[in-house]
Short mmCIF file of C-alpha atoms in Angstrom, two decimals:
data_model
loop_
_atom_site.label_atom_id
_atom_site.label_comp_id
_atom_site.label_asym_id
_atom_site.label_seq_id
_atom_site.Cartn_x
_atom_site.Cartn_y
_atom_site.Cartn_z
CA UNK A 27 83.59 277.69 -91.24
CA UNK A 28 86.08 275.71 -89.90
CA UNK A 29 86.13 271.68 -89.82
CA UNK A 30 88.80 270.21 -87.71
CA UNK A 31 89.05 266.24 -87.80
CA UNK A 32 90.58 265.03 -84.13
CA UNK A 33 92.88 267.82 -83.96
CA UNK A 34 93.83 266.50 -80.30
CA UNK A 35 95.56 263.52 -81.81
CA UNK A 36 98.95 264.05 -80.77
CA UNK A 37 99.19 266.64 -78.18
CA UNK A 38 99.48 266.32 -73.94
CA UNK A 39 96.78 267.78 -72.15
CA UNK A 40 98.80 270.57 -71.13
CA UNK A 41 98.95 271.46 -75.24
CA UNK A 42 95.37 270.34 -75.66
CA UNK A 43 94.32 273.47 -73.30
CA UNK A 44 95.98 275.96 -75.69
CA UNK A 45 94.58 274.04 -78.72
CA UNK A 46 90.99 275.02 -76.64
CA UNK A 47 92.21 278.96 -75.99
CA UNK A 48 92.57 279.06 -80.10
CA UNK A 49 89.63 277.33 -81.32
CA UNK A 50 87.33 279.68 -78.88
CA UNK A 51 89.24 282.30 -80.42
CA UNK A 52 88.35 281.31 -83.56
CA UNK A 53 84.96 281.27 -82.67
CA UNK A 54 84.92 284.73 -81.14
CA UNK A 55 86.34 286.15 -83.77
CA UNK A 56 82.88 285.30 -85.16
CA UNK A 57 83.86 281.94 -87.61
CA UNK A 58 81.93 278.83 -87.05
CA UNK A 59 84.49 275.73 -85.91
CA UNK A 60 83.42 272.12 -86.18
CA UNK A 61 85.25 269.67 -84.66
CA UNK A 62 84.71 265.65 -84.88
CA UNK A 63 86.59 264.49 -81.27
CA UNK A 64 86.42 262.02 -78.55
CA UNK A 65 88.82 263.83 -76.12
CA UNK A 66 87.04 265.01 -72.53
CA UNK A 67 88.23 268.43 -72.48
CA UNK A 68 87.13 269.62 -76.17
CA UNK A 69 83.46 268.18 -75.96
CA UNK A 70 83.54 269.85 -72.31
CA UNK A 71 84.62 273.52 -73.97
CA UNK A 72 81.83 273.20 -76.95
CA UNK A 73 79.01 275.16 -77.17
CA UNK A 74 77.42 272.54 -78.69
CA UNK A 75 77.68 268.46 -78.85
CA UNK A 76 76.31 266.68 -81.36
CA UNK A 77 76.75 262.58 -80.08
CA UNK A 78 75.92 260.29 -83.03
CA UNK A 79 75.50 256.31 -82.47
CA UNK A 80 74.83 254.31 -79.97
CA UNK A 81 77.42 252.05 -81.26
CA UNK A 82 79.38 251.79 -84.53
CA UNK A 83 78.96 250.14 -88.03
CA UNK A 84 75.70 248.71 -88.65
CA UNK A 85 74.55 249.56 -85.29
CA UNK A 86 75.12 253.38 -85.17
CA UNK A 87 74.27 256.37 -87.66
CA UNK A 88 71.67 257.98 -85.43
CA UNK A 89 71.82 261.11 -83.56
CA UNK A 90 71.90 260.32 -80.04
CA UNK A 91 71.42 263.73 -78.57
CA UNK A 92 72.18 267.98 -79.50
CA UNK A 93 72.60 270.72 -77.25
CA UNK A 94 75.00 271.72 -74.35
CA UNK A 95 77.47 269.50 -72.41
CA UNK A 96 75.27 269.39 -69.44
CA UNK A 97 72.02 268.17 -71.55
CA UNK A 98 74.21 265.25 -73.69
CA UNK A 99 74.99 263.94 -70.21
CA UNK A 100 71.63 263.61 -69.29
CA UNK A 101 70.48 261.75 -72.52
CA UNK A 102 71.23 257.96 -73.07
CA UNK A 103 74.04 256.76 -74.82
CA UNK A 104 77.85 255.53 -74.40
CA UNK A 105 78.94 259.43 -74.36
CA UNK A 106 77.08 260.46 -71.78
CA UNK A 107 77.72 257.24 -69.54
CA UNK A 108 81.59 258.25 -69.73
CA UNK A 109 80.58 262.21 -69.60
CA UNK A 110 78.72 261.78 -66.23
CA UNK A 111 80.49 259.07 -64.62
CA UNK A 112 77.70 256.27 -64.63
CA UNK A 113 80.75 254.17 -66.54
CA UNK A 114 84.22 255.30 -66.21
CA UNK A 115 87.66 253.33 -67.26
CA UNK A 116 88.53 252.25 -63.62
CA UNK A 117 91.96 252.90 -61.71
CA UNK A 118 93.89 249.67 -61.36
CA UNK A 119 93.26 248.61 -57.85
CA UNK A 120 97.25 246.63 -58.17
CA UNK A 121 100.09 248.02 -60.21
CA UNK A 122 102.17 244.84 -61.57
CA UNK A 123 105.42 244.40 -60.26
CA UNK A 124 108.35 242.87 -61.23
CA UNK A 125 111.86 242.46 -60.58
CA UNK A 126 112.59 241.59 -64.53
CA UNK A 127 113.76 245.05 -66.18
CA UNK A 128 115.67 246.09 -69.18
CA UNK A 129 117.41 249.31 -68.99
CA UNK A 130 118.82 251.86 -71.53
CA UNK A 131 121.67 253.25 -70.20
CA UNK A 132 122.81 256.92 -71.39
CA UNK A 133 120.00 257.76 -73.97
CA UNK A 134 120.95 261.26 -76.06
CA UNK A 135 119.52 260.89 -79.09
CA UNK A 136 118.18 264.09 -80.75
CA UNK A 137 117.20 266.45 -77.50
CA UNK A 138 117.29 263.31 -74.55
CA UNK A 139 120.09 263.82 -71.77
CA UNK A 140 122.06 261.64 -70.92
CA UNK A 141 118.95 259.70 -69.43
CA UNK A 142 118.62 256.24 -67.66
CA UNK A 143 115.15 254.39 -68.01
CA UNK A 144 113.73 251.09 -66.95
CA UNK A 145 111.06 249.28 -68.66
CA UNK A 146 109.69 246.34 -66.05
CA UNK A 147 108.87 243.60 -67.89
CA UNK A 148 105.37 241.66 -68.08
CA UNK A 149 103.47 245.04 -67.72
CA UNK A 150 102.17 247.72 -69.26
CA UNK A 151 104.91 251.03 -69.48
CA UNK A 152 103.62 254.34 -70.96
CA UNK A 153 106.40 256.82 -72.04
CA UNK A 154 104.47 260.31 -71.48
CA UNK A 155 105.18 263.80 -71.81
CA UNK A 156 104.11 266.91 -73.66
CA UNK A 157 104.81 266.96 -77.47
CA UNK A 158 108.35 267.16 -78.56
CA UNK A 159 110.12 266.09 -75.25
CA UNK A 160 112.00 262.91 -76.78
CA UNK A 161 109.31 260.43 -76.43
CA UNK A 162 109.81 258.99 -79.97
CA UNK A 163 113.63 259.89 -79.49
CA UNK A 164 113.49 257.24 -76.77
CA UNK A 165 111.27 254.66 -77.91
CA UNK A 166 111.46 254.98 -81.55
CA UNK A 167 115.30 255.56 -82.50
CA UNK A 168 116.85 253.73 -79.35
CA UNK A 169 114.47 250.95 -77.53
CA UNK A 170 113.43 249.58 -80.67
CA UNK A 171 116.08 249.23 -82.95
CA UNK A 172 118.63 248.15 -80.23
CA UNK A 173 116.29 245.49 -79.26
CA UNK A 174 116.47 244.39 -83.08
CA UNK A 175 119.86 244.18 -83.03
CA UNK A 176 119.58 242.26 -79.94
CA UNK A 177 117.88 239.66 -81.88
CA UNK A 178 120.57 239.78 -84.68
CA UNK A 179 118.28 242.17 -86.63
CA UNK A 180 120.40 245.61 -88.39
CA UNK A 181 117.66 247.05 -90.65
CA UNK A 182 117.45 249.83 -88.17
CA UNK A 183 120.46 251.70 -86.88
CA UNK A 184 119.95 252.96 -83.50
CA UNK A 185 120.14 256.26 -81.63
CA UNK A 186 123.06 256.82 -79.38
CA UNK A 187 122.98 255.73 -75.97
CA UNK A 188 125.55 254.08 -74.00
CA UNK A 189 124.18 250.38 -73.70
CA UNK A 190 120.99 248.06 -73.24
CA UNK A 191 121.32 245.66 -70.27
CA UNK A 192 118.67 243.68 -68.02
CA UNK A 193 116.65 240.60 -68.25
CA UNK A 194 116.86 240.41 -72.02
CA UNK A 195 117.19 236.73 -72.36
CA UNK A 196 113.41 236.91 -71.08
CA UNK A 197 112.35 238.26 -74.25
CA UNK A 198 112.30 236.33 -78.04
CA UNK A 199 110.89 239.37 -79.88
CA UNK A 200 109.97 243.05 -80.17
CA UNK A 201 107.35 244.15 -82.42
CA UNK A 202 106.81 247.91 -83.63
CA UNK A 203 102.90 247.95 -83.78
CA UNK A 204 102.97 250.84 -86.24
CA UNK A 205 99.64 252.38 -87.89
CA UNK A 206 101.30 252.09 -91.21
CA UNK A 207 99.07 250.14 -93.75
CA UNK A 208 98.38 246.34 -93.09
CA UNK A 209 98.74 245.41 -96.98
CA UNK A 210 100.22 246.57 -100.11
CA UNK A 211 97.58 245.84 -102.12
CA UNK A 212 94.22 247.07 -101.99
CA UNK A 213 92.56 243.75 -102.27
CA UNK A 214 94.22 243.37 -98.69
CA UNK A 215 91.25 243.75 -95.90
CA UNK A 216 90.81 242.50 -92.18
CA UNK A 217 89.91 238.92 -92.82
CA UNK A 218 92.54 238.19 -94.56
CA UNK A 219 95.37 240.30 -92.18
CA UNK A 220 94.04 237.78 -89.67
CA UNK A 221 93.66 234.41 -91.67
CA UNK A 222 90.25 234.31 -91.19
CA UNK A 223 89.82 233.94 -94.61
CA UNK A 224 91.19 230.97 -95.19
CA UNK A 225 88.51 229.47 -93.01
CA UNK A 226 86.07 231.05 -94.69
CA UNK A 227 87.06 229.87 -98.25
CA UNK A 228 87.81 226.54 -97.14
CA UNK A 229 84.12 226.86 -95.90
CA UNK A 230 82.60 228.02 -99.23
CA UNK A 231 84.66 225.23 -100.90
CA UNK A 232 82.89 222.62 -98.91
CA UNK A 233 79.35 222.62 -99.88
CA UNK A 234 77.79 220.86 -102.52
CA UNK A 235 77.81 222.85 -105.04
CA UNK A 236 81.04 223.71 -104.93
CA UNK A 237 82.01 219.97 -105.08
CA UNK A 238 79.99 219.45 -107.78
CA UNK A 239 81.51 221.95 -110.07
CA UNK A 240 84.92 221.58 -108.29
CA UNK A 241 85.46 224.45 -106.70
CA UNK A 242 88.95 224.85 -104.57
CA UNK A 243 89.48 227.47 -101.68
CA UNK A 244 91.48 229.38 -104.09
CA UNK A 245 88.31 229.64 -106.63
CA UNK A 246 87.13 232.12 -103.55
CA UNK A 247 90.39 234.10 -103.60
CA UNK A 248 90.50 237.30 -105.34
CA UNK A 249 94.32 237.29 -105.36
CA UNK A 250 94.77 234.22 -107.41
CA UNK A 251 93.18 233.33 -110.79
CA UNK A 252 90.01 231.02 -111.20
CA UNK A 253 87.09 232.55 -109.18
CA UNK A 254 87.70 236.12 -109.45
CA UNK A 255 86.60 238.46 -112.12
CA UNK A 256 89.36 238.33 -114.54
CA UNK A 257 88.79 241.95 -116.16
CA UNK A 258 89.70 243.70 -112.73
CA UNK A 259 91.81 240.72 -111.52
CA UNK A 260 89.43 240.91 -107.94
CA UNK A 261 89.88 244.71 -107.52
CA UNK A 262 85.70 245.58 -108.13
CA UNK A 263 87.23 248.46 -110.05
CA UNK A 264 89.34 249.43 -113.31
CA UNK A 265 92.03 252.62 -112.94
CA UNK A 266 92.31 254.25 -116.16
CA UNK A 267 95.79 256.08 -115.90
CA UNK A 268 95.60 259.74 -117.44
CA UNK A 269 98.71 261.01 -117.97
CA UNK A 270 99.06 264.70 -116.58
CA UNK A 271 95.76 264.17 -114.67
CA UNK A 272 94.86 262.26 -111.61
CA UNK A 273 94.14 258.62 -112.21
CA UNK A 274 90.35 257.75 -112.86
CA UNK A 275 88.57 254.81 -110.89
CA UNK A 276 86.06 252.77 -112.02
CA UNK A 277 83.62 250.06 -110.85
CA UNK A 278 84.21 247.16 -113.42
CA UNK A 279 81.55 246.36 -115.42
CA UNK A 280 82.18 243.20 -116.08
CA UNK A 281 81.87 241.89 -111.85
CA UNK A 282 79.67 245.54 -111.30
CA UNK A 283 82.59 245.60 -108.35
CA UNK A 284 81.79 242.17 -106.36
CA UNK A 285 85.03 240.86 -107.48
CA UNK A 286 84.19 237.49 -108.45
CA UNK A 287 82.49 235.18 -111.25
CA UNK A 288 78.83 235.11 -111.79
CA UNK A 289 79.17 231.39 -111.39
CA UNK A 290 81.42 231.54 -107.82
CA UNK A 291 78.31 233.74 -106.44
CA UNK A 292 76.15 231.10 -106.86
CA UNK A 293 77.85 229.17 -104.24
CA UNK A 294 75.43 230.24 -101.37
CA UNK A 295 76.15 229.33 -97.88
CA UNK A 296 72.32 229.77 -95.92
CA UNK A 297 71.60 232.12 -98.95
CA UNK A 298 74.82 234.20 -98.35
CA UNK A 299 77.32 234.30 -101.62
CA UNK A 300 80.84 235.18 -101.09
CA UNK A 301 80.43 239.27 -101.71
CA UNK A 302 77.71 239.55 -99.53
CA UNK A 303 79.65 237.95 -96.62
CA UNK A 304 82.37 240.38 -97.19
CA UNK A 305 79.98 243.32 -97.22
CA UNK A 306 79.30 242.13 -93.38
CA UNK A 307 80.74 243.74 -90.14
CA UNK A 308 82.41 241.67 -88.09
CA UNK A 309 79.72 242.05 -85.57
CA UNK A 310 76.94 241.44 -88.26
CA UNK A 311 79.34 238.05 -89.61
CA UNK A 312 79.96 236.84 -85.97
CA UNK A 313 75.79 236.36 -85.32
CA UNK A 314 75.81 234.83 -88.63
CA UNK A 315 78.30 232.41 -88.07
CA UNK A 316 76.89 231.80 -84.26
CA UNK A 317 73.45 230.42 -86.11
CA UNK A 318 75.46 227.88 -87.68
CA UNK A 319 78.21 226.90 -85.05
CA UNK A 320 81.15 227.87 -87.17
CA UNK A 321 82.94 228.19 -84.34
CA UNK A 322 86.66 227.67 -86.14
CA UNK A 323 85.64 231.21 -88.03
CA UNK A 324 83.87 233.05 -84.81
CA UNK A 325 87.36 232.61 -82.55
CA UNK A 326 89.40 234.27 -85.53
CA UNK A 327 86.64 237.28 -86.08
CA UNK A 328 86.77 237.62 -82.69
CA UNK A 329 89.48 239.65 -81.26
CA UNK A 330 88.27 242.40 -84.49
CA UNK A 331 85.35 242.82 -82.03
CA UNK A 332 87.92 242.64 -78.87
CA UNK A 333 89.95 245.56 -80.05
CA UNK A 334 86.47 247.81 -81.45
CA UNK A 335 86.17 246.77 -84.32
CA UNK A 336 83.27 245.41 -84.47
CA UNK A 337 81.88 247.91 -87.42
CA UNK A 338 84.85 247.32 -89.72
CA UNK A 339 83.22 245.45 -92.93
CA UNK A 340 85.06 242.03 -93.64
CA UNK A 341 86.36 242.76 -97.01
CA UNK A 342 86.57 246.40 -96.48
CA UNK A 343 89.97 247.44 -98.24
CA UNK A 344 93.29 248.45 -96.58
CA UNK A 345 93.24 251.28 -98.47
CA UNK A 346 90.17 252.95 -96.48
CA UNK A 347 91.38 252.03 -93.30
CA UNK A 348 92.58 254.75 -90.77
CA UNK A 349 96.35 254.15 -89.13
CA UNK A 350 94.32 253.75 -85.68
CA UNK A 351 92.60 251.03 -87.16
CA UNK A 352 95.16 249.59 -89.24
CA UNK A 353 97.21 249.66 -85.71
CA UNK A 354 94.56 247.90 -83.61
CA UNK A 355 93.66 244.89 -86.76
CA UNK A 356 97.26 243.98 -86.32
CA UNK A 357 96.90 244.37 -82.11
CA UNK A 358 93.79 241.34 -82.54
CA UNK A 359 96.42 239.39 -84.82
CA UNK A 360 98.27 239.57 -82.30
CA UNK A 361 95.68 238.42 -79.45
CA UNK A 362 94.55 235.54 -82.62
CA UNK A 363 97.67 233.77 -82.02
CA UNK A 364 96.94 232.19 -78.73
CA UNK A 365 98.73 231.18 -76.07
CA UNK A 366 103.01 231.05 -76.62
CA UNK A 367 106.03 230.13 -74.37
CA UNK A 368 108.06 233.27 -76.42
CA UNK A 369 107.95 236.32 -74.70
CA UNK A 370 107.33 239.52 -77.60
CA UNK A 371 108.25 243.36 -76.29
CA UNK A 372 105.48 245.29 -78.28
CA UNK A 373 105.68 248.60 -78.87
CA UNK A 374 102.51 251.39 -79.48
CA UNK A 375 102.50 254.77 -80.61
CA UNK A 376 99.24 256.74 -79.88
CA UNK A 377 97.05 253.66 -79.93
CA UNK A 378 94.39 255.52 -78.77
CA UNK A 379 94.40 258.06 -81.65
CA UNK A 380 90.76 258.28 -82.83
CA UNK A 381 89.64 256.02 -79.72
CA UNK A 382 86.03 256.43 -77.97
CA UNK A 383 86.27 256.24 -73.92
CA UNK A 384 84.30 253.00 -74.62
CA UNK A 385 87.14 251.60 -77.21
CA UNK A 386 89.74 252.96 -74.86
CA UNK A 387 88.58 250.48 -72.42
CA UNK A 388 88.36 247.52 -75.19
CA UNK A 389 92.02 248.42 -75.95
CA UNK A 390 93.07 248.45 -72.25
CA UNK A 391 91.32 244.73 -72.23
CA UNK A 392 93.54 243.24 -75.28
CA UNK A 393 96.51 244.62 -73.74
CA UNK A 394 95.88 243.04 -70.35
CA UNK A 395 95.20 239.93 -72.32
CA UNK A 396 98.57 240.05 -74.19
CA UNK A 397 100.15 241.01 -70.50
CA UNK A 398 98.43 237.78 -68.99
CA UNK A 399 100.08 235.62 -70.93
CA UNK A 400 103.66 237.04 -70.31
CA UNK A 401 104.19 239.90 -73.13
CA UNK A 402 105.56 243.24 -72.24
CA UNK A 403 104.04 246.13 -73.46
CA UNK A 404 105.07 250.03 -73.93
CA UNK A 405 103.27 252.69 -75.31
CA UNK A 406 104.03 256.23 -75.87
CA UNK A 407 100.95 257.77 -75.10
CA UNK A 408 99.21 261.46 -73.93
CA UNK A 409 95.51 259.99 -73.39
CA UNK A 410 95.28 259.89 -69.60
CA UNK A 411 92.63 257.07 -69.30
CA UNK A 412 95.55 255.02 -70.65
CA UNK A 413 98.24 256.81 -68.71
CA UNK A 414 96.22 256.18 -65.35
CA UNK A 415 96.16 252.74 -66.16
CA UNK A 416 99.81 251.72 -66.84
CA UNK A 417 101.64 249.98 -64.21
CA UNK A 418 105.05 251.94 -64.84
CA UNK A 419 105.85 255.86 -66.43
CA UNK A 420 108.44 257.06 -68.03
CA UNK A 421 107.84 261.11 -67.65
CA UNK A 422 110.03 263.20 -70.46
CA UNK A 423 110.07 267.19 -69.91
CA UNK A 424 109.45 269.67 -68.91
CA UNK A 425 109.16 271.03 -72.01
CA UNK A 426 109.83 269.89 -75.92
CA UNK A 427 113.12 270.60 -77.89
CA UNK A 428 116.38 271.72 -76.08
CA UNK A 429 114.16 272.52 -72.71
CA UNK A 430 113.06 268.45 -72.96
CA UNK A 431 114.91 265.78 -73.16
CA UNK A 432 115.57 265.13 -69.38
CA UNK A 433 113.88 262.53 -67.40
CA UNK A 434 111.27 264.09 -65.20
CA UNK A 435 110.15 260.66 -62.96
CA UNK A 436 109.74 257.00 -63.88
CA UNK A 437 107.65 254.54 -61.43
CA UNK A 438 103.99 254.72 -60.73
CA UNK A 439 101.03 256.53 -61.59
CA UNK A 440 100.76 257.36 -57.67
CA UNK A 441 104.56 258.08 -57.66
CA UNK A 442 104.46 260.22 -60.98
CA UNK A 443 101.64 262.87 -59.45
CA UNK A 444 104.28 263.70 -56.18
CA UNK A 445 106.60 264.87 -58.99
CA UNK A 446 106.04 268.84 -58.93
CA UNK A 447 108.25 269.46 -62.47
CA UNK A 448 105.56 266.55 -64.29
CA UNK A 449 103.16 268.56 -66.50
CA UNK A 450 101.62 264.86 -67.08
CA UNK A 451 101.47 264.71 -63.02
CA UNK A 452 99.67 267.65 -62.66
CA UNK A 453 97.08 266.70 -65.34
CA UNK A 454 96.74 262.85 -64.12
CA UNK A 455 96.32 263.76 -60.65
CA UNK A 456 93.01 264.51 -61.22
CA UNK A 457 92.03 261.03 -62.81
CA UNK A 458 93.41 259.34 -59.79
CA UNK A 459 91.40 261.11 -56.96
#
């Protein structure tokens, strides 16, 4: 038996067909292969689908529907609504245009040739093409660090190319929106990545009997002494280091791993102590909050539920968060902020990695909203929902290593599918009929 977790993640649909051609080889060489996926073309090549929800966190865990393709598209559920085309990620009916660009001029880093690219600005750019043809060459090693040093910025030392020009004096920032961690320390989590936690302890703080004993905010902190349980110092667990083993970990006894003071979890707000709240999912705190019009709180949870993820437990550690999540908590940061007169360049790599087609189209909606209010966005990207949706393409090909490298088209998705050398084309001329 084989169990294969997303093994799409990564790879252009022309690769994703011979990832298909293998795993029904696998299968017919008489080995069972389980695969947990979201892409089209894998659940369309299974035997047999197994659809679990209907949504996520608190409100999924059931089994939708078994059996074929055909029958999971006639049951109910989010799956089958994207499967059989009662709701579909819709085609742009505009492109954006604009006549603000930057340009990288002469871009030969690792396999690129020589290439010339134009990023408009105020719109959404996706840098396609199949694996290994100087996508992250491009984006990665030139775009971003020469923007940095743009902005008087030399951690990074970029790629060679010949030389950035354009509208740059349009933009204040760039920002790498990596799926690297979003804290160092485990008692990092989503509300406090977005500073809705300092709402929520300044809440806590407020009531009576937190006045009465003299509670602060920081008494509700478990990265600060004076509420949290001083054995594990706010962890909920002891490590116990063994030297040529791996480390053991413990729930502390002394908090039984809620973190704080016996006392502090007395201070109930509507019969709701400080580790229950964190226990909640966003979606679960935001109808909590909504009963008691803390609206200050809902506006910050919100965008978590924006982006999908609405299942993602408050306190739930950094530590136990995928990169795709970790990726798309910093994306609703982002959104948190508001409105801003400085323009930011952001930059995504496979944002869509571990994405439903129902998430896809939540993460379409925060980017439009960061778009709306000015930002430029580019995303290297091999999920055609999102491709078909971008305003502007930058095509690398025709194939990876020292047969890549060469720019293959850049405009439109409309423009991109006339290009006969585009493998991407080819494959996204199908989502645009």
């Amino acid at each position: 038996m084989y169990i294969l977790d997303e093994p799409s993640v990564g790879l252009h649909p022309r690769d994703n067909d011979r990832l298909i051609s293998v795993l029904k080889n696998l299968r017919n060489l008489g080995n069972t292969v389980i695969v947990v996926e979201h892409d089209e073309e894998i659940m369309s090549a299974a035997d047999q689908v197994i659809d679990i929800g209907p949504k996520a966190g608190t409100y999924g865990g059931q089994i939708i529907a078994q059996g074929s393709v055909k029958s999971i598209m006639k049951s109910k559920g989010l799956t089958a609504d994207y499967l059989n085309g009662t709701r579909k990620i819709e085609v742009p009916r505009k492109r954006r245009t604009t006549k603000k660009y930057i340009e990288i001029i002469g871009a030969r880093e690792q396999n690129l040739k020589n290439i010339n690219v134009k990023i408009p600005l105020e719109s959404l750019t996706v840098v396609s093409g199949v694996s290994g043809s100087g996508k992250s060459s491009l984006v990665k090693k030139i775009l971003y660090p020469a923007l940095l040093r743009y902005f008087d910025i030399y951690n990074e030392k970029p790629g060679s190319f010949s030389k950035i020009k354009g509208d740059l004096d349009n933009l204040f920032n760039v920002e790498f929106v990596d799926q690297n961690p979003i804290g160092r320390s485990s008692r990092s989590n989503p509300v406090t990545y977005i500073k809705a936690y300092d709402d929520i302890r300044t809440l806590y703080s407020s009531l009576n009997i937190s006045k009465h004993r003299n509670y602060q905010p920081k008494h509700f902190s478990f990265n600060v002494d004076g509420g949290r349980c001083e054995q594990c110092k706010g962890e909920g667990t002891i490590t116990i280091e063994m030297q040529f083993m791996a480390d053991v970990i413990l729930e502390c006894e002394n908090c039984n791993g809620k973190r704080f003071k016996k006392e502090v979890l007395e201070v109930k707000f509507n019969d709701i102590n400080i580790d229950q709240l964190l226990h909640m999912t966003v979606d679960d705190a935001i109808n909590f909050f909504k009963k008691y019009d803390q609206n200050r709180i809902i506006h910050k949870l919100q965008p978590l539920k924006d982006v999908g993820l609405g299942y993602v437990t408050l306190g739930q550690s950094s530590a136990t968060l995928s990169g795709g999540e970790a990726q798309r908590i910093k994306l609703a940061s982002f959104i948190s902020q508001g409105t801003s007169k400085e323009k930011v360049l952001f930059i995504f790599d496979e944002p869509t990695t571990g994405l439903h087609f129902h998430d896809i189209q939540k993460l379409l909606t925060s980017f439009n909203a960061l778009i709306e209010r000015g930002h430029t966005i580019v995303v290297v990207e091999h999920n055609l929902e999102l491709i078909k949706s971008a305003d502007h393409i930058i095509d690398l090909g025709p194939e990876a290593g020292d047969a890549g490298g060469y720019l293959i088209g850049q405009g439109s998705p409309e423009a991109l599918i006339k290009v006969s050398k585009s493998h991407t084309g080819k494959y996204l001329a199908q989502k645009l009929k």
